[in-house]
Coordinates of C-alpha atoms in Angstrom, one line a residue:
Chain A
M1 CA 14.8 23.0 5.9
N2 CA 14.9 19.3 5.6
G3 CA 13.0 17.9 2.6
F4 CA 13.4 16.1 -0.6
P5 CA 14.0 18.1 -3.9
V6 CA 11.6 17.9 -6.7
T7 CA 14.0 17.8 -9.7
A8 CA 11.6 17.6 -12.7
Y9 CA 7.9 17.7 -13.6
A10 CA 5.5 17.6 -16.5
L11 CA 1.9 18.6 -17.0
C12 CA -0.8 18.0 -19.5
N13 CA -4.3 19.3 -19.1
A14 CA -7.0 21.6 -20.5
L15 CA -4.4 24.5 -20.6
G16 CA -2.2 22.6 -23.1
P17 CA -0.4 19.4 -23.9
T18 CA 3.0 20.3 -22.5
T19 CA 4.3 21.9 -19.3
G20 CA 5.4 25.0 -21.2
A21 CA 1.9 25.5 -22.9
V22 CA 0.1 24.9 -19.5
L23 CA 2.3 27.4 -17.6
R24 CA 2.1 30.1 -20.4
R25 CA -1.7 30.1 -20.2
L26 CA -1.7 29.9 -16.4
A27 CA 0.6 33.0 -16.3
A28 CA -1.7 34.8 -18.8
S29 CA -4.8 34.0 -16.6
E30 CA -6.4 32.2 -19.4
S31 CA -9.0 29.5 -18.6
G32 CA -8.9 26.1 -20.3
L33 CA -12.6 25.5 -19.6
G34 CA -15.2 25.0 -22.3
P35 CA -18.3 23.1 -23.2
C36 CA -18.2 19.3 -22.8
G37 CA -17.9 17.4 -26.0
L38 CA -19.2 14.1 -24.6
P39 CA -22.9 13.4 -25.1
L40 CA -24.8 14.3 -21.9
P41 CA -28.4 15.1 -21.1
F42 CA -27.4 18.3 -19.3
P43 CA -25.1 21.2 -20.2
A44 CA -21.6 20.9 -18.7
I45 CA -18.5 22.9 -18.7
V46 CA -15.3 20.9 -18.5
G47 CA -11.5 21.2 -18.7
A48 CA -10.8 18.8 -21.6
V49 CA -7.4 18.0 -23.1
A50 CA -7.7 19.3 -26.6
G51 CA -7.0 17.2 -29.7
E52 CA -5.7 13.7 -30.2
L53 CA -2.9 12.5 -28.0
P54 CA -0.2 10.5 -29.8
P55 CA -0.8 6.7 -29.7
L56 CA 1.4 4.4 -27.6
P57 CA 4.4 2.7 -29.3
P58 CA 3.2 -0.5 -30.9
S59 CA 4.9 -2.7 -28.3
F60 CA 2.7 -1.2 -25.6
A61 CA -0.5 -1.4 -27.6
A62 CA -2.1 -3.6 -24.9
Y63 CA -2.2 -0.5 -22.7
E64 CA -3.8 1.7 -25.3
S65 CA -6.3 4.0 -23.6
R66 CA -6.8 7.7 -23.0
Q67 CA -5.1 7.6 -19.6
A68 CA -2.2 5.6 -21.0
R69 CA -1.8 8.2 -23.8
L70 CA -1.7 11.0 -21.2
L71 CA 1.0 9.1 -19.3
N72 CA 3.0 8.5 -22.4
Q73 CA 2.8 12.2 -23.3
L74 CA 3.9 13.2 -19.7
L75 CA 6.8 10.6 -19.7
G76 CA 8.0 11.9 -23.0
E77 CA 8.6 15.3 -21.5
I78 CA 10.8 14.1 -18.5
R79 CA 12.4 11.0 -19.9
G80 CA 15.8 12.7 -19.6
P81 CA 15.5 13.4 -15.9
I82 CA 14.1 10.0 -15.2
A83 CA 17.0 8.3 -17.0
A84 CA 19.4 10.5 -15.1
A85 CA 17.8 9.5 -11.8
C86 CA 18.0 5.8 -12.8
E87 CA 21.7 6.3 -13.7
R88 CA 22.5 8.1 -10.5
W89 CA 20.6 5.9 -8.0
G90 CA 20.3 2.6 -9.9
V91 CA 17.0 1.4 -11.5
G92 CA 16.1 -0.7 -8.5
R93 CA 16.2 2.5 -6.3
V94 CA 13.8 4.5 -8.4
G95 CA 10.2 3.8 -7.3
I96 CA 6.9 5.0 -8.8
A97 CA 3.7 6.1 -7.1
L98 CA 0.8 7.2 -9.2
G99 CA -2.7 8.5 -8.2
T100 CA -5.9 8.0 -10.1
S101 CA -9.5 8.2 -9.1
T102 CA -11.2 6.4 -12.0
G103 CA -8.4 4.3 -13.6
G104 CA -9.4 3.4 -17.1
I105 CA -13.2 3.4 -16.5
A106 CA -13.7 5.4 -19.8
E107 CA -12.6 2.3 -21.8
T108 CA -14.7 0.0 -19.7
E109 CA -17.8 2.2 -20.3
R110 CA -17.3 1.8 -24.0
A111 CA -16.5 -1.9 -23.8
Y112 CA -19.6 -2.7 -21.6
L113 CA -22.0 -0.8 -23.9
A114 CA -20.6 -2.6 -26.9
F115 CA -20.8 -5.9 -25.1
L116 CA -24.5 -5.3 -24.3
A117 CA -25.2 -4.3 -27.9
H118 CA -23.2 -6.9 -29.8
G119 CA -22.3 -9.5 -27.3
Q120 CA -18.6 -8.8 -27.6
V121 CA -16.1 -6.2 -26.5
P122 CA -14.3 -3.9 -29.0
D123 CA -11.1 -5.3 -30.4
G124 CA -8.2 -4.6 -28.2
Y125 CA -10.1 -4.1 -24.9
D126 CA -8.3 -5.5 -22.0
F127 CA -9.6 -4.9 -18.4
R128 CA -6.3 -5.6 -16.8
T129 CA -4.1 -3.4 -19.0
Q130 CA -6.6 -0.6 -19.6
H131 CA -9.0 -0.4 -16.6
Q132 CA -7.0 -1.5 -13.6
P133 CA -5.0 1.4 -12.0
D134 CA -1.8 -0.7 -11.8
A135 CA -1.7 -0.7 -15.6
L136 CA -0.3 2.9 -15.4
V137 CA 2.5 1.8 -13.1
A138 CA 3.3 -1.2 -15.3
L139 CA 3.4 1.0 -18.4
A140 CA 5.7 3.6 -16.8
R141 CA 8.0 0.9 -15.4
A142 CA 8.2 -0.8 -18.8
T143 CA 8.8 2.3 -20.9
C144 CA 11.3 3.9 -18.5
G145 CA 13.0 0.8 -17.1
L146 CA 12.1 1.7 -13.5
A147 CA 12.7 -1.3 -11.2
G148 CA 11.9 0.0 -7.8
P149 CA 8.6 -0.5 -5.9
G150 CA 5.5 0.7 -7.6
L151 CA 1.9 1.3 -6.5
T152 CA -1.2 3.4 -7.1
V153 CA -2.9 5.4 -4.5
S154 CA -6.6 5.7 -5.2
T155 CA -8.3 7.9 -2.6
A156 CA -10.5 9.8 -5.1
C157 CA -9.5 13.5 -5.4
S158 CA -6.6 13.3 -2.9
S159 CA -4.9 10.4 -4.8
S160 CA -2.1 12.3 -6.5
A161 CA -1.4 14.5 -3.5
K162 CA -1.0 11.4 -1.3
V163 CA 1.6 10.0 -3.6
F164 CA 4.0 12.7 -2.3
G165 CA 3.5 11.1 1.1
V166 CA 4.5 7.7 -0.3
A167 CA 7.6 9.3 -1.9
R168 CA 8.5 11.1 1.4
R169 CA 8.2 7.8 3.3
W170 CA 10.1 5.6 0.8
I171 CA 13.0 8.0 0.6
A172 CA 13.2 8.8 4.3
L173 CA 13.0 5.1 5.2
D174 CA 15.5 4.1 2.6
V175 CA 13.1 2.0 0.4
C176 CA 14.2 4.2 -2.5
D177 CA 16.4 7.1 -3.5
A178 CA 14.0 8.6 -6.0
V179 CA 10.3 8.3 -6.7
L180 CA 8.4 9.2 -9.8
V181 CA 5.0 10.5 -8.5
G182 CA 2.0 11.7 -10.4
G183 CA -1.6 11.2 -11.3
I184 CA -3.9 10.9 -14.2
D185 CA -7.7 11.0 -14.7
T186 CA -9.8 11.3 -17.8
L187 CA -13.3 12.6 -18.4
C188 CA -15.9 10.0 -18.6
Q189 CA -19.7 9.4 -18.5
T190 CA -19.6 7.9 -15.0
T191 CA -17.9 10.8 -13.3
L192 CA -19.8 13.5 -15.2
R193 CA -23.2 11.9 -14.5
G194 CA -22.2 10.9 -11.0
F195 CA -21.2 14.5 -10.0
Q196 CA -24.4 15.7 -11.6
S197 CA -26.4 13.2 -9.5
L198 CA -24.8 14.7 -6.4
E199 CA -25.8 18.2 -7.6
L200 CA -22.2 19.3 -7.5
L201 CA -21.7 20.5 -11.1
S202 CA -22.0 24.1 -12.2
A203 CA -23.4 24.7 -15.6
K204 CA -21.1 27.8 -15.8
P205 CA -17.3 28.1 -15.4
C206 CA -16.6 27.5 -11.7
Q207 CA -16.1 30.4 -9.3
P208 CA -14.0 29.1 -6.4
F209 CA -14.3 31.3 -3.2
S210 CA -16.8 33.6 -4.9
A211 CA -20.0 34.7 -3.4
E212 CA -21.6 33.5 -6.6
R213 CA -20.0 30.0 -6.6
A214 CA -22.4 27.4 -7.8
G215 CA -20.5 24.1 -8.1
L216 CA -17.5 22.6 -9.8
N217 CA -16.4 21.7 -13.4
L218 CA -14.7 18.4 -14.0
G219 CA -11.4 18.3 -15.9
E220 CA -8.9 15.8 -17.1
G221 CA -5.2 15.6 -17.4
G222 CA -2.2 14.5 -15.5
G223 CA 1.1 15.4 -14.1
L224 CA 4.4 13.7 -13.1
A225 CA 7.1 14.9 -10.7
L226 CA 10.4 13.4 -9.8
V227 CA 11.3 13.5 -6.1
E228 CA 14.9 12.6 -5.2
R229 CA 17.0 12.2 -2.1
R230 CA 19.4 15.0 -3.0
A231 CA 19.8 17.7 -5.6
E232 CA 21.2 21.2 -5.7
G233 CA 19.0 24.3 -6.3
K234 CA 15.6 22.6 -6.5
P235 CA 12.5 23.3 -4.4
C236 CA 11.8 20.7 -1.8
L237 CA 8.9 18.6 -0.6
A238 CA 8.9 19.7 3.0
G239 CA 5.8 18.1 4.4
V240 CA 2.8 15.9 3.6
G241 CA -0.2 16.0 6.0
E242 CA -2.7 13.2 5.6
T243 CA -5.9 13.0 7.7
S244 CA -9.4 11.7 7.6
D245 CA -12.6 13.8 8.3
A246 CA -14.7 11.1 9.8
H247 CA -17.7 13.1 8.9
H248 CA -19.4 12.2 5.6
M249 CA -18.6 10.4 2.3
T250 CA -19.1 13.5 0.1
A251 CA -19.5 16.5 2.3
P252 CA -16.5 18.0 4.1
H253 CA -16.6 18.7 7.9
P254 CA -18.3 22.1 8.0
E255 CA -15.5 23.6 10.1
G256 CA -12.8 22.1 7.9
R257 CA -11.5 20.0 10.9
G258 CA -9.8 17.4 8.8
A259 CA -8.4 20.0 6.4
M260 CA -7.0 22.0 9.3
A261 CA -5.4 18.9 10.8
A262 CA -3.8 18.0 7.4
M263 CA -2.3 21.5 7.0
K264 CA -1.0 21.5 10.6
E265 CA 0.6 18.1 10.1
A266 CA 2.4 19.3 6.9
L267 CA 3.7 22.3 8.8
A268 CA 4.8 20.2 11.8
Q269 CA 6.8 17.8 9.5
A270 CA 8.6 20.8 8.0
G271 CA 9.2 22.3 11.4
L272 CA 7.5 25.5 10.2
G273 CA 4.7 27.7 11.6
P274 CA 1.8 29.1 9.5
E275 CA 3.6 32.5 9.3
A276 CA 6.2 30.9 7.0
V277 CA 3.7 30.1 4.3
D278 CA 3.5 32.6 1.4
H279 CA 0.9 31.0 -0.8
V280 CA -1.8 28.4 -0.7
N281 CA -3.1 26.6 -3.8
A282 CA -6.4 25.6 -2.3
H283 CA -8.5 22.6 -3.2
G284 CA -11.1 25.3 -4.0
T285 CA -13.5 23.3 -6.2
G286 CA -16.2 26.0 -6.3
T287 CA -18.9 24.0 -4.5
P288 CA -20.6 26.0 -1.7
L289 CA -19.7 23.4 1.0
N290 CA -16.0 22.7 0.0
D291 CA -15.1 26.4 -0.2
A292 CA -16.8 27.3 3.0
A293 CA -15.1 24.4 4.9
E294 CA -11.7 25.0 3.4
G295 CA -12.0 28.8 3.7
R296 CA -12.8 28.3 7.4
A297 CA -9.7 26.1 8.0
I298 CA -7.4 28.5 6.0
A299 CA -8.8 31.5 7.9
D300 CA -8.4 29.8 11.3
L301 CA -4.8 28.8 10.5
F302 CA -3.5 31.7 8.5
G303 CA -6.0 34.5 8.9
D304 CA -6.1 36.8 5.8
R305 CA -2.4 37.1 5.6
V306 CA -1.6 34.4 3.1
S307 CA -2.3 34.7 -0.6
V308 CA -4.8 32.0 -1.7
A309 CA -5.7 30.8 -5.2
S310 CA -7.7 28.0 -6.6
T311 CA -6.6 26.9 -10.1
K312 CA -9.8 24.9 -10.8
G313 CA -11.0 27.7 -13.0
Y314 CA -8.1 26.9 -15.4
T315 CA -8.1 23.1 -15.5
G316 CA -11.4 22.1 -14.0
H317 CA -11.4 19.6 -11.1
Q318 CA -9.2 16.8 -12.4
L319 CA -10.1 14.4 -9.5
G320 CA -7.2 12.0 -9.1
A321 CA -4.9 14.3 -11.1
A322 CA -5.8 17.5 -9.2
G323 CA -3.2 16.9 -6.5
I324 CA -0.1 16.6 -8.8
T325 CA -1.3 19.4 -11.0
E326 CA -1.7 21.9 -8.2
A327 CA 1.5 20.6 -6.5
I328 CA 3.4 21.6 -9.6
F329 CA 1.6 25.0 -9.7
A330 CA 2.9 25.5 -6.1
L331 CA 6.4 24.5 -7.2
V332 CA 6.2 27.0 -10.1
A333 CA 5.2 29.8 -7.7
I334 CA 8.4 29.1 -5.7
E335 CA 10.7 28.7 -8.8
Q336 CA 9.4 31.5 -10.9
G337 CA 8.2 34.0 -8.3
W338 CA 4.5 34.5 -9.2
T339 CA 1.2 33.2 -8.0
P340 CA -1.8 32.7 -10.4
A341 CA -5.0 34.7 -10.4
S342 CA -7.8 32.8 -8.8
L343 CA -10.1 32.8 -11.8
G344 CA -13.8 33.3 -11.1
V345 CA -13.4 34.7 -7.6
R346 CA -15.0 38.0 -8.4
P347 CA -17.2 38.9 -6.5
P348 CA -15.3 37.2 -3.5
D349 CA -17.3 35.7 -0.7
P350 CA -16.8 38.2 2.1
G351 CA -17.8 35.6 4.7
L352 CA -14.7 33.4 4.2
G353 CA -12.2 35.7 5.9
I354 CA -9.3 34.7 3.6
R355 CA -7.4 36.7 0.9
V356 CA -8.1 35.1 -2.5
A357 CA -6.0 36.8 -5.2
P358 CA -8.2 38.0 -8.1
E359 CA -5.1 38.8 -10.2
R360 CA -1.7 37.2 -10.8
E361 CA 0.8 38.5 -8.3
E362 CA 4.6 38.8 -8.7
R363 CA 6.1 37.9 -5.4
R364 CA 8.8 35.9 -3.8
V365 CA 7.3 32.6 -2.6
R366 CA 9.6 30.8 -0.1
V367 CA 7.0 28.3 1.1
A368 CA 3.8 27.2 -0.7
M369 CA 1.0 24.8 0.3
S370 CA -1.3 22.8 -1.9
N371 CA -4.5 21.2 -0.5
S372 CA -6.4 18.2 -1.9
F373 CA -9.6 16.8 -0.3
A374 CA -11.7 13.8 -1.4
F375 CA -14.7 11.6 -1.1
G376 CA -14.5 9.5 2.0
G377 CA -13.1 12.5 3.9
S378 CA -9.6 11.9 2.7
N379 CA -7.4 15.0 3.2
A380 CA -3.9 15.8 2.0
S381 CA -1.9 18.9 2.4
L382 CA 1.5 19.3 0.7
L383 CA 4.1 21.8 1.7
F384 CA 6.9 22.9 -0.7
A385 CA 9.9 25.1 0.2
E386 CA 12.5 26.9 -1.9
A387 CA 15.9 25.4 -2.3
A388 CA 18.0 25.5 0.9
Chain B
M1 CA 17.9 -3.0 10.5
T2 CA 14.7 -3.5 8.8
A3 CA 11.7 -2.3 10.7
V4 CA 9.7 -4.9 12.6
L5 CA 6.1 -4.8 13.8
H6 CA 4.2 -7.4 15.7
A7 CA 1.1 -9.0 14.3
A8 CA -1.3 -8.7 17.3
G9 CA -4.5 -9.6 15.6
L10 CA -5.9 -11.1 12.4
G11 CA -9.2 -10.6 10.6
F12 CA -10.7 -12.5 7.7
W13 CA -14.0 -13.0 5.9
S14 CA -15.0 -14.7 2.7
P15 CA -18.4 -16.2 1.7
G16 CA -18.8 -19.4 3.8
H17 CA -16.0 -18.4 6.3
R18 CA -16.8 -16.1 9.1
D19 CA -13.1 -15.8 10.2
L20 CA -9.6 -16.9 9.5
A21 CA -9.9 -20.1 11.7
A22 CA -12.9 -21.2 9.7
R23 CA -11.0 -20.6 6.4
L24 CA -7.8 -22.2 7.4
D25 CA -9.4 -25.2 9.1
G26 CA -11.6 -25.7 6.1
V27 CA -14.9 -25.3 8.0
R28 CA -17.4 -24.0 5.5
D29 CA -20.7 -22.6 6.7
A30 CA -23.1 -22.2 3.8
A31 CA -25.2 -19.8 5.9
E32 CA -22.3 -17.4 6.2
V33 CA -23.2 -15.3 3.1
E34 CA -23.0 -11.8 4.6
P35 CA -20.3 -10.3 6.8
A36 CA -21.6 -9.1 10.2
C37 CA -19.9 -5.8 9.8
A38 CA -21.4 -4.5 13.0
L39 CA -19.4 -1.3 12.9
L40 CA -21.5 0.2 10.1
P41 CA -24.9 1.6 11.2
P42 CA -27.7 -0.3 9.5
R43 CA -28.5 2.5 7.0
M44 CA -24.9 2.7 5.8
A45 CA -24.6 -1.1 5.8
R46 CA -27.6 -1.5 3.6
R47 CA -26.1 0.7 1.0
A48 CA -22.5 -0.5 1.2
S49 CA -21.1 -3.1 -1.2
L50 CA -19.9 -6.5 -0.2
L51 CA -16.3 -5.3 -0.7
T52 CA -16.8 -2.5 1.7
R53 CA -18.6 -4.6 4.3
M54 CA -16.1 -7.5 4.2
S55 CA -13.1 -5.1 4.3
I56 CA -14.6 -3.3 7.4
E57 CA -15.5 -6.7 9.0
A58 CA -11.8 -7.9 8.6
V59 CA -10.5 -4.6 10.1
S60 CA -13.0 -4.9 13.0
Q61 CA -11.9 -8.5 13.7
A62 CA -8.2 -7.5 13.7
A63 CA -8.9 -4.6 16.0
A64 CA -10.9 -6.7 18.4
A65 CA -8.3 -9.5 18.4
S66 CA -5.5 -7.0 19.2
G67 CA -7.4 -4.7 21.6
L68 CA -7.0 -1.7 19.3
D69 CA -9.6 1.1 19.2
V70 CA -11.2 1.4 15.7
R71 CA -11.5 5.2 16.4
E72 CA -7.8 5.7 16.8
V73 CA -5.9 3.3 14.7
P74 CA -4.4 4.5 11.3
T75 CA -5.3 2.2 8.4
V76 CA -4.1 1.0 5.0
F77 CA -6.9 -0.4 2.8
A78 CA -5.9 -2.2 -0.4
T79 CA -7.7 -3.7 -3.3
A80 CA -6.5 -4.9 -6.7
R81 CA -9.9 -4.3 -8.5
G82 CA -12.0 -2.0 -6.3
E83 CA -15.8 -1.7 -6.2
M84 CA -16.7 -4.1 -9.1
A85 CA -20.3 -4.7 -8.2
T86 CA -21.0 -1.0 -7.7
L87 CA -19.2 -0.3 -11.0
L88 CA -21.4 -2.9 -12.8
A89 CA -24.5 -1.3 -11.3
L90 CA -23.4 2.2 -12.6
L91 CA -22.6 0.8 -16.0
D92 CA -26.1 -0.8 -16.2
S93 CA -27.6 2.6 -15.2
L94 CA -25.5 4.2 -18.0
A95 CA -26.8 1.6 -20.5
G96 CA -30.4 2.1 -19.1
D97 CA -31.9 5.5 -18.4
G98 CA -28.5 7.2 -17.9
Q99 CA -29.3 8.3 -14.4
L100 CA -26.8 7.3 -11.8
S101 CA -27.6 6.9 -8.1
P102 CA -25.6 9.4 -6.1
T103 CA -25.0 6.9 -3.3
R104 CA -23.7 4.3 -5.7
F105 CA -21.5 6.9 -7.4
H106 CA -19.7 7.9 -4.2
N107 CA -19.5 4.3 -3.1
S108 CA -17.8 3.4 -6.4
V109 CA -14.4 5.0 -5.5
Y110 CA -11.6 2.7 -4.6
N111 CA -11.5 4.3 -1.1
A112 CA -15.2 3.6 -0.4
A113 CA -14.3 1.1 2.3
A114 CA -11.7 3.4 3.9
G115 CA -14.1 6.4 3.8
Q116 CA -17.1 4.5 5.3
F117 CA -14.8 2.9 7.9
S118 CA -13.6 6.4 8.9
V119 CA -17.1 7.9 9.0
A120 CA -18.6 5.0 10.9
A121 CA -15.8 4.6 13.5
G122 CA -15.2 8.4 13.9
N123 CA -11.6 7.7 12.9
R124 CA -9.6 10.9 11.9
Q125 CA -6.2 9.2 11.6
P126 CA -4.2 8.9 8.4
S127 CA -5.6 6.4 6.0
T128 CA -4.8 5.4 2.5
T129 CA -6.0 3.1 -0.2
V130 CA -3.4 1.2 -2.2
V131 CA -4.2 -0.4 -5.6
A132 CA -1.3 -2.3 -7.0
G133 CA -2.5 -5.2 -9.2
D134 CA -0.7 -8.5 -8.4
E135 CA 1.6 -6.5 -6.0
T136 CA -1.4 -5.3 -3.9
V137 CA -0.4 -7.3 -0.9
P138 CA 3.3 -6.5 -0.7
M139 CA 2.6 -2.8 -1.5
A140 CA -0.1 -2.6 1.2
L141 CA 2.2 -4.1 3.8
L142 CA 5.1 -1.8 2.7
E143 CA 2.8 1.2 3.0
G144 CA 1.6 0.1 6.4
F145 CA 5.1 -0.3 7.7
C146 CA 6.2 3.0 6.2
L147 CA 3.2 4.9 7.5
A148 CA 3.6 3.5 11.0
E149 CA 7.4 4.2 11.0
E150 CA 7.0 7.7 9.6
R151 CA 4.4 8.7 12.1
G152 CA 5.9 6.8 15.0
A153 CA 2.4 5.2 15.3
P154 CA 2.0 2.6 18.1
A155 CA -0.3 0.5 15.9
L156 CA -1.8 0.3 12.4
I157 CA -4.2 -2.0 10.6
V158 CA -3.6 -3.2 7.0
A159 CA -6.6 -4.7 5.2
C160 CA -6.7 -6.2 1.7
A161 CA -9.8 -7.3 -0.1
D162 CA -11.3 -8.0 -3.5
E163 CA -14.8 -9.0 -4.5
A164 CA -15.9 -11.0 -7.5
L165 CA -14.8 -9.7 -10.9
A166 CA -18.4 -8.9 -11.8
L167 CA -18.1 -7.6 -15.3
P168 CA -19.6 -10.2 -17.7
M169 CA -17.3 -9.2 -20.5
V170 CA -14.1 -9.7 -18.4
P171 CA -12.8 -13.3 -18.4
G172 CA -11.6 -14.9 -15.2
E173 CA -13.1 -15.2 -11.7
T174 CA -12.1 -13.8 -8.4
E175 CA -13.2 -15.3 -5.1
P176 CA -14.4 -12.6 -2.7
L177 CA -12.1 -12.4 0.2
A178 CA -11.0 -9.9 2.8
W179 CA -8.2 -10.1 5.4
A180 CA -6.6 -7.7 7.9
V181 CA -3.6 -7.7 10.2
A182 CA -3.2 -5.4 13.2
L183 CA 0.4 -4.4 13.5
V184 CA 1.7 -3.0 16.8
R185 CA 5.1 -1.5 17.6
E186 CA 5.7 -3.0 21.1
A187 CA 6.5 -6.7 21.4
R188 CA 3.6 -8.7 22.8
T189 CA 3.2 -12.3 24.0
G190 CA 1.6 -14.2 21.2
A191 CA 2.3 -11.5 18.5
P192 CA 4.8 -12.8 16.0
A193 CA 7.3 -10.2 14.7
L194 CA 6.9 -9.3 11.1
A195 CA 9.5 -7.5 9.0
R196 CA 8.9 -4.8 6.5
P197 CA 8.6 -6.4 3.0
V198 CA 11.8 -6.3 0.9
R199 CA 12.3 -6.7 -2.8
R200 CA 14.5 -9.7 -3.5
R201 CA 14.4 -9.3 -7.3
D202 CA 12.9 -7.1 -9.9
G203 CA 9.6 -8.4 -10.9
A204 CA 8.4 -5.3 -12.6
G205 CA 6.8 -4.7 -16.0
S206 CA 4.1 -7.3 -16.3
P207 CA 0.5 -6.3 -16.0
S208 CA -1.7 -8.0 -13.5
A209 CA -2.2 -11.8 -14.1
L210 CA -3.3 -13.3 -10.9
A211 CA -7.0 -14.3 -10.5
N212 CA -7.0 -13.5 -6.7
P213 CA -4.2 -10.9 -6.0
V214 CA -5.1 -10.5 -2.3
A215 CA -5.3 -14.3 -1.6
C216 CA -1.5 -14.7 -1.9
A217 CA -1.3 -13.7 1.7
L218 CA -3.1 -16.8 3.0
P219 CA 0.1 -18.8 3.7
M220 CA 1.5 -15.9 5.6
L221 CA -1.7 -15.5 7.6
A222 CA -1.7 -19.2 8.4
A223 CA 1.9 -19.0 9.8
L224 CA 1.0 -15.8 11.8
R225 CA -2.0 -17.6 13.3
A226 CA 0.1 -20.7 14.1
G227 CA 2.9 -18.6 15.5
E228 CA 5.5 -20.2 13.2
G229 CA 8.8 -18.6 12.6
P230 CA 11.3 -17.6 11.4
R231 CA 9.8 -18.1 8.0
S232 CA 10.0 -16.2 4.8
F233 CA 7.2 -15.8 2.3
E234 CA 7.5 -14.9 -1.4
L235 CA 5.0 -12.4 -2.6
P236 CA 4.3 -11.3 -6.2
G237 CA 6.6 -8.8 -7.9
G238 CA 9.8 -10.3 -6.3
W239 CA 8.8 -9.2 -2.8
S240 CA 9.4 -11.2 0.3
V241 CA 8.1 -10.8 3.8
E242 CA 9.6 -12.5 6.8
I243 CA 8.1 -13.6 10.1
A244 CA 11.3 -12.7 12.0
E245 CA 10.8 -14.9 15.1
A246 CA 8.5 -17.5 16.5
R247 CA 5.7 -16.6 18.9
S248 CA 7.3 -16.1 22.3

């Protein structure tokens, strides 16, 4: 297996503020979903990060925002491995690629409403350090001393899956020796009301791949992972399929054509056939159309042999942070030997022809796939494999 | 050996300038207020932002100039700010009756241009959208080179665009501007060789400061159009890109 090892990761989402807390609740099949605390003219269930996140250090106050606090929280957990990578490879050889769908739009919403009401923005609001997606990269570089290349991928809900493609390219083509990848998105009025306008939100906890699925729940959070050129005993990034649907801005191709192409491409890069895959963490948003299209593609490629789970019932759909979160869940399946229950799947949709796991399963997972699909028909499929 | 691709076609649009020649030669046409953007069907074009339409116009020009098929070419779109006018419209809706237009909402994502291009062209190839503040141009070129190299793709188009910084409470102005370059693997007559961007020094750590992050490519585009080389161009963030040889 050729691939690049993933040597460290961190998570923060509705399941908890730290990786340990998140994984304990995932293992216990406990949902992080609950009623939305933001003022909305409709009922909504969301996966919100509970409580106040610690503020940024005073020297980084210009970046102060909810997404920056999430990043700061995540960086705090893996500062050691990042420093070790900088030491091993040199700071100029450690790159950073982050995904976000919305950037800091939550801060801009507040600033604009205040501007309309009072003619001025709240103290401390800065579009460039709080709204623009590159602010996250600048903050991570500044706090960790990374001096390699840095960018943000913003392809809506595939953003933080596609950053693994960037890492794979940069390391394979000798741009870098290590890449910090990840993604962050926060709940805000624009996305909640926008998804409601598209009639994609469920007023109940989402039920991916269920006959009773009625839409998605939004979530917030983020994750980081460190991909390196070499390391012993760590699961590897083995393939990254990236395709376009060329069908519709918000609806997937009904036969999952782009999803299928992305999954096949990830397998081809890894030199593996579909029979090698033990587990698929599906995009599985819980909307009727997404799950039908993705189910069709998974059934066509894998039949009902592979164990499929959607983890949106734990975290909600974290948009630009979904890819990194579910990539880490796939890595955990390989490292710890269990796959999560697909919350909400009962009663399963018999028409899909795939095997969605209603309970947590103890099993050896050698190879795991994680899918992320997005507005604009942007598809990414990640393939991870156990240490060689 | 750093990877080399050949710039086989250029595209450009800004208000008053229908193409790169008009811009570089300083020929301003006051009637040129909307990009042609013939690729988008009228119904999509009516609902698409200026950023999306000028991005797609620049890609279409680069494809036409290089003879590439818009259905088959992988793409890298890039923007420092994204869909500012659409965002402002959504914020006004939030401040008003709170109801968002579903079309505006899905066209507010940073990959709105990439998605609408793929749908309109029927293009299923890999595509990404890079957002990197002042380093948007070098990062878009780097991702284009890396994607082409990783996939062994014979060609790829990189497009960078920003529209006006529309938010009234945000200081500064950005001139709307879109450009694209078609990069092909095989050497061609009249297609200057361009090397993958390299980092000459660490320029990291500072947040975005440029008014027009994607406009920093204009000197490079001028040299590519004129077939000048070898020449090196400094780009933000300590990046440098080299036209490896003169037009042959």
